[in-house]
Coordinates of C-alpha atoms and ligand atoms in Angstrom, one line a residue:
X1 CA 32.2 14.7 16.0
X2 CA 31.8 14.5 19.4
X3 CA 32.5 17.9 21.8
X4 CA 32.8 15.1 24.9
X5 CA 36.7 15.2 25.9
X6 CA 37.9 11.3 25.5
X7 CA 36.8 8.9 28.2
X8 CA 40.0 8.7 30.6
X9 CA 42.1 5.4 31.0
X10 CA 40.8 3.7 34.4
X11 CA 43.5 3.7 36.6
X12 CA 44.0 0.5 38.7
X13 CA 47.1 0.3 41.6
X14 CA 48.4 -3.4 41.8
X15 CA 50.7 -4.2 45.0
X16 CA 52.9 -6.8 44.7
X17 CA 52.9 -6.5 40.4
X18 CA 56.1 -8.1 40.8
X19 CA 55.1 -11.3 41.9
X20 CA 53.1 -14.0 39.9
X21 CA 50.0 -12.7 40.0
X22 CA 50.8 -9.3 39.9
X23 CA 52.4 -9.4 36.3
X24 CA 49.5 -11.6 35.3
X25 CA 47.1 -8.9 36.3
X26 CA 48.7 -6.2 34.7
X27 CA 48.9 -7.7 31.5
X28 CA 44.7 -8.5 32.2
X29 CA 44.3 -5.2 33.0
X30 CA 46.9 -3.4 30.1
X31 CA 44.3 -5.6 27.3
X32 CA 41.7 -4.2 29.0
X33 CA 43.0 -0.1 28.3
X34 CA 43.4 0.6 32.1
X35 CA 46.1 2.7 33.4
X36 CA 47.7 0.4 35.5
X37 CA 50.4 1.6 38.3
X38 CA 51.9 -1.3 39.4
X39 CA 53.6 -1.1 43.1
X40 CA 57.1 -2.5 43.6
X41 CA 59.4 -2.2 47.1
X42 CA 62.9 -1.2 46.8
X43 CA 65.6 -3.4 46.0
X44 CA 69.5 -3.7 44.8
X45 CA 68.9 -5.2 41.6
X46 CA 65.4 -4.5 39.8
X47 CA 63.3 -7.0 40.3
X48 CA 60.8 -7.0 37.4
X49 CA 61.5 -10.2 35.0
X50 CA 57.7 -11.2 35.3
X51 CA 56.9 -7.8 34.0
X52 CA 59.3 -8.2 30.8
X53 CA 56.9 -9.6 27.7
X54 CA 54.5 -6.4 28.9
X55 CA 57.5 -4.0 29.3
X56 CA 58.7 -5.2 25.8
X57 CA 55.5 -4.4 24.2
X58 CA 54.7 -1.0 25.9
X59 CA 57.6 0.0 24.1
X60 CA 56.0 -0.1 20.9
X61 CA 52.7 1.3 22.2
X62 CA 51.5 4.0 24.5
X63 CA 52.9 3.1 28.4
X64 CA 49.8 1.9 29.9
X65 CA 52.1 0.8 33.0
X66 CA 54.0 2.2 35.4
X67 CA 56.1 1.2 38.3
X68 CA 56.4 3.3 41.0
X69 CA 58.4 2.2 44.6
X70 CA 56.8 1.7 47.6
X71 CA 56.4 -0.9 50.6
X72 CA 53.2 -2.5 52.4
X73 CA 55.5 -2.2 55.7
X74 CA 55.7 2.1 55.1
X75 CA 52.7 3.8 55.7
X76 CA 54.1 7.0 54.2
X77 CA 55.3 5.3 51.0
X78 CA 51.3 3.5 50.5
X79 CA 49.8 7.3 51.3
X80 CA 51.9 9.2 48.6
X81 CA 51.3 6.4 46.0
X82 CA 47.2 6.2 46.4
X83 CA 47.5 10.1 46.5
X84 CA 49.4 11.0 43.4
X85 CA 47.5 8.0 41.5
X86 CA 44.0 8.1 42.6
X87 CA 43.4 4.6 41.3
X88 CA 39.6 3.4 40.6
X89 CA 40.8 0.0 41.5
X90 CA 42.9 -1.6 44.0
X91 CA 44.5 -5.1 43.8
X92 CA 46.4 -5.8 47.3
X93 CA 48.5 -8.8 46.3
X94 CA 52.1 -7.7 47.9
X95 CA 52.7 -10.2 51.1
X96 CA 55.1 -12.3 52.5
X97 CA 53.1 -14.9 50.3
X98 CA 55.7 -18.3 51.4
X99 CA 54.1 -20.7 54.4
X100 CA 57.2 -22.2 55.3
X101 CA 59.1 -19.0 55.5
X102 CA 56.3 -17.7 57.4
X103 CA 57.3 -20.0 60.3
X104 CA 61.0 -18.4 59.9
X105 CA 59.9 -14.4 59.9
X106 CA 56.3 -14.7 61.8
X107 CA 56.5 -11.4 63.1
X108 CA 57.6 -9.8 59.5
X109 CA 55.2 -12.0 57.7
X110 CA 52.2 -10.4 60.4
X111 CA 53.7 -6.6 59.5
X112 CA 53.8 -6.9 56.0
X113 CA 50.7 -9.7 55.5
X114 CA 48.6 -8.9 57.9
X115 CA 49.0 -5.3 59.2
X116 CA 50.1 -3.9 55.5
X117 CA 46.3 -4.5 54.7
X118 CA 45.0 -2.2 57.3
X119 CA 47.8 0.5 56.2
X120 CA 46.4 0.6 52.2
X121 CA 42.5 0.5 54.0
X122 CA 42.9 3.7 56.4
X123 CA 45.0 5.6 53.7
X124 CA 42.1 4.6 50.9
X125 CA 39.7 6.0 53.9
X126 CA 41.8 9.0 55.0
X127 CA 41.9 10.0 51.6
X128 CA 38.0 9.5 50.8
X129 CA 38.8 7.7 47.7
X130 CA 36.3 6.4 46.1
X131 CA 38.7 3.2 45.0
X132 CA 37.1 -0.2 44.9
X133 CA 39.7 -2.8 46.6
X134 CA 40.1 -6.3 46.3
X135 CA 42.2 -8.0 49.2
X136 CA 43.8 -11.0 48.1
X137 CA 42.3 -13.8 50.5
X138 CA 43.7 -17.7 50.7
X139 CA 42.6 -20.9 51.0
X140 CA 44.8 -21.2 53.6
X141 CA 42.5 -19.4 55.7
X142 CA 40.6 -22.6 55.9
X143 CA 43.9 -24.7 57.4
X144 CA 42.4 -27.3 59.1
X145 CA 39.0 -28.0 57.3
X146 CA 36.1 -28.2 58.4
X147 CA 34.3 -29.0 55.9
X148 CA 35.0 -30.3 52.7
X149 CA 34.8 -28.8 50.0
X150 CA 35.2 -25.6 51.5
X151 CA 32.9 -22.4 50.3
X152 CA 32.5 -18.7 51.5
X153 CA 30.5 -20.1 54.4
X154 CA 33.5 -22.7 55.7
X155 CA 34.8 -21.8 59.2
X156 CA 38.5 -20.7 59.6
X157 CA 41.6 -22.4 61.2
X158 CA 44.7 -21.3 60.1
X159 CA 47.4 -23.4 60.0
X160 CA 50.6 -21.0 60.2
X161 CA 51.6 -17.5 60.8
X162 CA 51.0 -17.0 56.7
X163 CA 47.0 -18.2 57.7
X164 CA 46.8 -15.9 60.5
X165 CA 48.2 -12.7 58.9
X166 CA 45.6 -13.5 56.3
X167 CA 43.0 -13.9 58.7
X168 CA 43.6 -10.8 60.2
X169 CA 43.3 -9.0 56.6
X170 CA 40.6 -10.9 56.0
X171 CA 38.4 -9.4 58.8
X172 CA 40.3 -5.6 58.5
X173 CA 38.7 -5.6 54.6
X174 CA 35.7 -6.8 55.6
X175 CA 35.1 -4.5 58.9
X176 CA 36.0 -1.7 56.4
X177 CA 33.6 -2.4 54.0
X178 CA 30.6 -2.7 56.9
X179 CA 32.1 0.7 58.5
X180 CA 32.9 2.6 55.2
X181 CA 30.4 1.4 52.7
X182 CA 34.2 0.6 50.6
X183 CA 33.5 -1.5 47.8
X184 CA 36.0 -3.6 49.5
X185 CA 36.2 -7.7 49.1
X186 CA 38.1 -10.7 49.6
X187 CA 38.9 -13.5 46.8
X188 CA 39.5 -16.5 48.7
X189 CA 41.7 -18.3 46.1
X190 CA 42.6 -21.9 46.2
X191 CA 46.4 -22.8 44.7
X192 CA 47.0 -21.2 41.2
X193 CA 50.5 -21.8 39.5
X194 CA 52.0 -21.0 36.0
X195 CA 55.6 -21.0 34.7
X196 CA 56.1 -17.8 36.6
X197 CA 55.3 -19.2 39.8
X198 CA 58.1 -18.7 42.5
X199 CA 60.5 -21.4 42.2
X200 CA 60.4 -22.2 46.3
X201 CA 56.7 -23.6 46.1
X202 CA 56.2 -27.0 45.2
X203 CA 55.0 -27.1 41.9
X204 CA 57.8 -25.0 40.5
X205 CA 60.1 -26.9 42.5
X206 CA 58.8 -29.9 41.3
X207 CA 58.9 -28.8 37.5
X208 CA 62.1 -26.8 37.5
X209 CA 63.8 -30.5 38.9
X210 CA 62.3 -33.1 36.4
X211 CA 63.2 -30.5 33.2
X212 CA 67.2 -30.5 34.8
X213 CA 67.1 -34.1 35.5
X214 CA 66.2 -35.1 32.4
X215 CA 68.5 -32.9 30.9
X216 CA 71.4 -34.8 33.4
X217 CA 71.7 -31.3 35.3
X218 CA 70.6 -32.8 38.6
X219 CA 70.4 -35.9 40.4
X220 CA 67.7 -36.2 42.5
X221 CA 64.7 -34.0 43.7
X222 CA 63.8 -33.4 47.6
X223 CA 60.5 -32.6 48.9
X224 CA 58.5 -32.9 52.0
X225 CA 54.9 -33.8 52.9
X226 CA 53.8 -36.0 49.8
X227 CA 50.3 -36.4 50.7
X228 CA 49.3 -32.8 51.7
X229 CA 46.3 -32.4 48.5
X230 CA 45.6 -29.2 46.5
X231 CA 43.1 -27.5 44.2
X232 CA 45.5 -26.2 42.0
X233 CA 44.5 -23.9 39.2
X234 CA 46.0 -21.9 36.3
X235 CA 46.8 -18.5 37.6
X236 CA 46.2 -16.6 34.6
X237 CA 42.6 -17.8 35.1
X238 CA 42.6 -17.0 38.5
X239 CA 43.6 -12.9 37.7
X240 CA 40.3 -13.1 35.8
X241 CA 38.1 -13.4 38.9
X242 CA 40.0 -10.9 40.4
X243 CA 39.0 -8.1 38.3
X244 CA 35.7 -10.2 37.6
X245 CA 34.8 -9.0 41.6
X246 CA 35.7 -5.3 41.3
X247 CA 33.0 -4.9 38.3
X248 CA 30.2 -6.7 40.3
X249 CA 27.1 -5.0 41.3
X250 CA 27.7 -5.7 44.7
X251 CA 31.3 -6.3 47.0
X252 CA 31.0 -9.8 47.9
X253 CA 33.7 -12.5 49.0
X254 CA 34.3 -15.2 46.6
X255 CA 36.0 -18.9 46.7
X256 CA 38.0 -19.0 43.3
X257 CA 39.0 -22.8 43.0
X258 CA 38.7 -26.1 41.0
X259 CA 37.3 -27.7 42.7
X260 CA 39.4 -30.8 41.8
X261 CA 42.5 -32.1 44.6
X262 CA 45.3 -33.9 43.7
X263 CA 48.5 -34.8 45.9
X264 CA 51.5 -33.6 45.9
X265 CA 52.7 -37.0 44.7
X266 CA 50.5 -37.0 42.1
X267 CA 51.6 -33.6 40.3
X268 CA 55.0 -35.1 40.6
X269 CA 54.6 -38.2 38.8
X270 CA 52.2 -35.9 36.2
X271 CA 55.5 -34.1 35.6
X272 CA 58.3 -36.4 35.6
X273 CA 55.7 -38.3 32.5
X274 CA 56.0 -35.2 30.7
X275 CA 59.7 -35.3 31.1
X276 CA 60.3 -38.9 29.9
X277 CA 60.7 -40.5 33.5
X278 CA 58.0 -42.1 34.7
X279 CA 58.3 -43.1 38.3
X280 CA 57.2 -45.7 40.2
X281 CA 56.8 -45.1 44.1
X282 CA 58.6 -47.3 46.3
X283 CA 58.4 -47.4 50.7
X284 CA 56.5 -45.2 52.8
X285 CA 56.7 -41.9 55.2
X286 CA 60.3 -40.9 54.8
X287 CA 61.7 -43.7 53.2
X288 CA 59.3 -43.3 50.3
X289 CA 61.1 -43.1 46.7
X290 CA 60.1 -42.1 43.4
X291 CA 61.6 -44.4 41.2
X292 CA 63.1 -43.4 37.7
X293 CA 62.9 -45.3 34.0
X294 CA 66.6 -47.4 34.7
X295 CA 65.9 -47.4 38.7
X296 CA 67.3 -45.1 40.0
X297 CA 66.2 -42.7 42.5
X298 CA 64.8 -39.4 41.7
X299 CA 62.6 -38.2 44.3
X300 CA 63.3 -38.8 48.3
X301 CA 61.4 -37.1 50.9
X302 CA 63.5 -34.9 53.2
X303 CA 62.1 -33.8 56.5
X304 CA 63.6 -30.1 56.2
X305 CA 60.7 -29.4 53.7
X306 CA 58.2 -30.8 56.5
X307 CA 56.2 -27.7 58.3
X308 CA 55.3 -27.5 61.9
X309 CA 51.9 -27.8 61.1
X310 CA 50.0 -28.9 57.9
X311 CA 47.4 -28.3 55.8
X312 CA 46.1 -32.3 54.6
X313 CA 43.7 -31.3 51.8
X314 CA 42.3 -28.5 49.6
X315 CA 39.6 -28.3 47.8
X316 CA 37.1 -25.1 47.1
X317 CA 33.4 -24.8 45.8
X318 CA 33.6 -21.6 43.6
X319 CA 29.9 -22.0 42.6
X320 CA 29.3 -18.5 43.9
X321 CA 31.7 -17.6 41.8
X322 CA 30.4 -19.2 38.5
X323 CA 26.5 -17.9 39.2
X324 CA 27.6 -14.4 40.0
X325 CA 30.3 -13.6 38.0
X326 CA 30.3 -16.4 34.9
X327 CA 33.8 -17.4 36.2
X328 CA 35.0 -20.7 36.1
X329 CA 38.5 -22.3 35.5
X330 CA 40.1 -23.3 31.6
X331 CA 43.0 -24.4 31.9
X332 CA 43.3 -28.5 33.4
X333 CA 45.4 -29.8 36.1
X334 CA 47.6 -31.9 33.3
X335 CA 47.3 -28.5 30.5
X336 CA 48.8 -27.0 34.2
X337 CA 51.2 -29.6 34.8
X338 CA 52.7 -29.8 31.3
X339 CA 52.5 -26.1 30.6
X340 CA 54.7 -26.0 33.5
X341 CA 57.6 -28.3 32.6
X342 CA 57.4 -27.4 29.0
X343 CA 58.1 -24.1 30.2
X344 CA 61.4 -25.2 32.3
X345 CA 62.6 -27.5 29.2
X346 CA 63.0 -24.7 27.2
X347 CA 64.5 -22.5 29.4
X348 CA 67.0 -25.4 29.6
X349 CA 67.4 -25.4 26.5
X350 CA 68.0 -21.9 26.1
X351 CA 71.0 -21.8 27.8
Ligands
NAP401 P1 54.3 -13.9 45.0 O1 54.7 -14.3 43.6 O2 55.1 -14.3 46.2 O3 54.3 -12.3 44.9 C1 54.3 -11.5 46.1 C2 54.5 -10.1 45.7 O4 54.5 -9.3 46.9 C3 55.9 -9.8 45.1 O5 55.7 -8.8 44.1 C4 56.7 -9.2 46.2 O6 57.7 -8.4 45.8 C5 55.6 -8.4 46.9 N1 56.0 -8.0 48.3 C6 56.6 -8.8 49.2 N2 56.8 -8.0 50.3 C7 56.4 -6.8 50.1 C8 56.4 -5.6 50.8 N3 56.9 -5.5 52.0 N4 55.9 -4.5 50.2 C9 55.4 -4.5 48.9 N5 55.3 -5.7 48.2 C10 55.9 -6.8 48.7 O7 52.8 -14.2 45.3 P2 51.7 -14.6 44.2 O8 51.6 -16.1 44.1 O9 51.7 -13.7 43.1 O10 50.4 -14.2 45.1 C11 49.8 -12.9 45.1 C12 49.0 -12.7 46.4 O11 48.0 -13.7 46.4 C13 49.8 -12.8 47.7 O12 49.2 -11.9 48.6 C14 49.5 -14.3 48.1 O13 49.6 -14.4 49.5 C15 48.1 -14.4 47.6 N6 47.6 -15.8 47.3 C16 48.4 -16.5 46.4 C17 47.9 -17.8 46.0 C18 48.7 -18.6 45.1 O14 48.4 -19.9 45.0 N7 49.6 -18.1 44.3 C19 46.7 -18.3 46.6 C20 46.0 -17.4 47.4 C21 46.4 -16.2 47.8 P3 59.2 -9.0 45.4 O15 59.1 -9.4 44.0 O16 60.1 -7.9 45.6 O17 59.5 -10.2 46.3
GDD402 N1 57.2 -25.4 49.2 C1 57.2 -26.8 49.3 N2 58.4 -27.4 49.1 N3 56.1 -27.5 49.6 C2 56.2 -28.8 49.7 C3 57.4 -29.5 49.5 C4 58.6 -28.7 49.2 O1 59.7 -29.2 49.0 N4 57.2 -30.8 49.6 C5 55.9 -31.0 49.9 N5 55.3 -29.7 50.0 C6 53.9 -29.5 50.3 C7 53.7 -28.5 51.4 O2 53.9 -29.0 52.7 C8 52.2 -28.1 51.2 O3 51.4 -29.0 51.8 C9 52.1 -28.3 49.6 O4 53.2 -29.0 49.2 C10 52.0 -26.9 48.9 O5 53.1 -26.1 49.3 P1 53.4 -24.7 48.6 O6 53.6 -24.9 47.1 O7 54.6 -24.1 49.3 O8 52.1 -23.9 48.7 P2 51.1 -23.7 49.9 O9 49.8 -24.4 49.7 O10 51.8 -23.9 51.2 O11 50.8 -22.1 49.8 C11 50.5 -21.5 48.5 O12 49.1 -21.5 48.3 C12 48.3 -20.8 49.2 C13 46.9 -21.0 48.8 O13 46.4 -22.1 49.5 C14 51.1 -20.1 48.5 O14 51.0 -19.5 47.3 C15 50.3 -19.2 49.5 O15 50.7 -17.8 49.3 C16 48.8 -19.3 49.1 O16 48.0 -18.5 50.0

């Protein structure tokens, strides 16, 4: 027997555990015997549906997650947290995370997108942790390409306050990481969606209306821009590479992507198949029309969901990502597409 005590838990501190990719990466991280504290701001109603299949199952087996309050925009709040935890890891996904809304609160998407970086950096650095940190990076950074497909080396534009608070965190991980020596890095991740992906963003939207209209709970689905193009991944792959960069040799930035684009058109008619309308599109600009089964109109484009300025097309190189880290994608756009509305029939059906 060995006289060793036990090899402690790694702890790991996720912001924003909440959100999508936040319960997706505590679950990664739970299977993988970490402590995990997950970070969650203050609100009237708890706020932690995502989290329920791994709260349900820590209650049969030792809590390997906890939820403690605290809020990118409170310096005090981000200090206590890192202090009491200590985490070995950091995963900085809390933000303001909506590009359209971003247009609407641009100077609360900068405090809590931008500057809330540099508040968890300086308190990691005040507190000489020895934490490795992983900043969670966009495509959207690349706004108006460049270059196509874009890689680690493709210029920035951003495209909206979202792009430009992003930037700015961007840069603040990286400068800390040349100042500090931080194992400190950015995953630049292209779009990643699941059933749990916020019902304001268009593939959501799009599934959550073609399950209710073919259940003859809605008419008739709005959207905006129907040619703006994606890279659109599974996000439960996605969380993958983010822990796949904290356990590299060496802090690097990495483009985590398809490195397939389809349209936004396109990922509409993919799920209105699945849901036994098939459309035909009729007209152009904003009179275009996607057409249902009997005729009648099921998609119209409605300039309200149009955004001052636009991102075209999307589409990443992770080939860094695959030779470094093994990582590459295994879920398909359609596996997406129909996992997706699959998901929103039978929540449907369920009530
Ligand atoms: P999400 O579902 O919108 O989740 C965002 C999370 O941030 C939520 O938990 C939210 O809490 C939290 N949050 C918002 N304001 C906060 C504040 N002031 N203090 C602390 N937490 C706050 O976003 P996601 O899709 O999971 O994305 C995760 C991260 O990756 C975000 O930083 C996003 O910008 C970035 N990203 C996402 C994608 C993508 O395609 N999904 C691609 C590239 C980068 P509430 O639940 O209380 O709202
Ligand atoms: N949300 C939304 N709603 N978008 C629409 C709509 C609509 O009704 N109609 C068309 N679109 C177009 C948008 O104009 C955009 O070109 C595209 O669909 C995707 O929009 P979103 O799903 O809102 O995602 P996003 O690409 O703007 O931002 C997401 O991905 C980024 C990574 O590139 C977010 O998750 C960001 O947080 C993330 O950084």
């Amino acid at each position: 027997m060995s006289l060793l005590p036990p090899r402690l838990a790694r702890k790991a501190l996720v912001t924003g555990v909440t959100g999508q990719d936040g319960s997706y990466l505590a679950e990664l991280l739970v299977q993988k015997g970490y402590e995990v504290w997950g970070m969650m701001r203050r609100s009237s109603l708890r706020n932690t549906q995502r989290l329920s299949p791994l709260e349900y199952a820590m209650r049969r087996e030792d809590t390997r997650l906890h939820l403690c309050h605290g809020d990118l925009s409170d310096t005090s709040s981000i200090r206590r947290i890192l202090d009491e935890v200590r985490p070995d890891e950091i995963y900085n996904l809390g933000a303001q995370s909506h590009v359209h809304v971003s247009f609407e609160m641009p100077e609360y998407t900068a405090d809590v997108t931008g500057v809330g970086t540099v508040r968890m950096l300086e308190a990691i650095h005040q507190l000489q942790l020895p934490a490795k940190f992983y900043q969670a990076s966009t495509s959207e950074l690349y706004g108006k390409v460049r270059e196509t497909p874009q890689t680690e080396t493709t210029p920035f534009h951003p495209r909206s306050p979202y792009g430009a608070a992003k930037a700015y965190s961007f840069e603040i991980t990286r400068v800390y990481r040349e100042s500090y020596a931080m194992f400190a890095v950015n995953g630049i991740l292209f779009n990643h969606e699941s059933p749990r992906r916020g019902e304001t963003f268009v593939t959501r939207k799009i599934t959550r209306a073609a399950a209710a209209i073919a259940a003859g709970r809605q008419r008739v689905l709005k959207l905006g821009n129907l040619e703006a193009r994606r890279d659109w991944g599974f996000a439960g792959d996605f969380v993958e590479a983010m822990w796949l960069m904290l356990q590299a040799q060496e802090p690097r930035d990495y483009v985590i992507a398809t490195g397939e684009t389809h349209a936004v058109r396109e990922f509409c008619s993919l799920a209105f198949d699945r849901a036994g309308l098939p459309l035909s599109w009729q007209g152009s600009g904003v009179n275009e029309r996607g057409i249902g089964p009997s005729g009648e109109v099921l998609v119209e484009v409605d300039p309200q969901f149009f955004r001052p300025a636009e991102v075209d097309l999307l589409i990443g190189d992770a080939t860094r990502a695959r030779n470094d880290l093994g990582w590459k994608p295994k879920v398909t756009f359609e596996q997406l597409v129909n996992l997706m509305v699959d998901h929103d029939i039978s929540l449907l059906e369920a009530c």
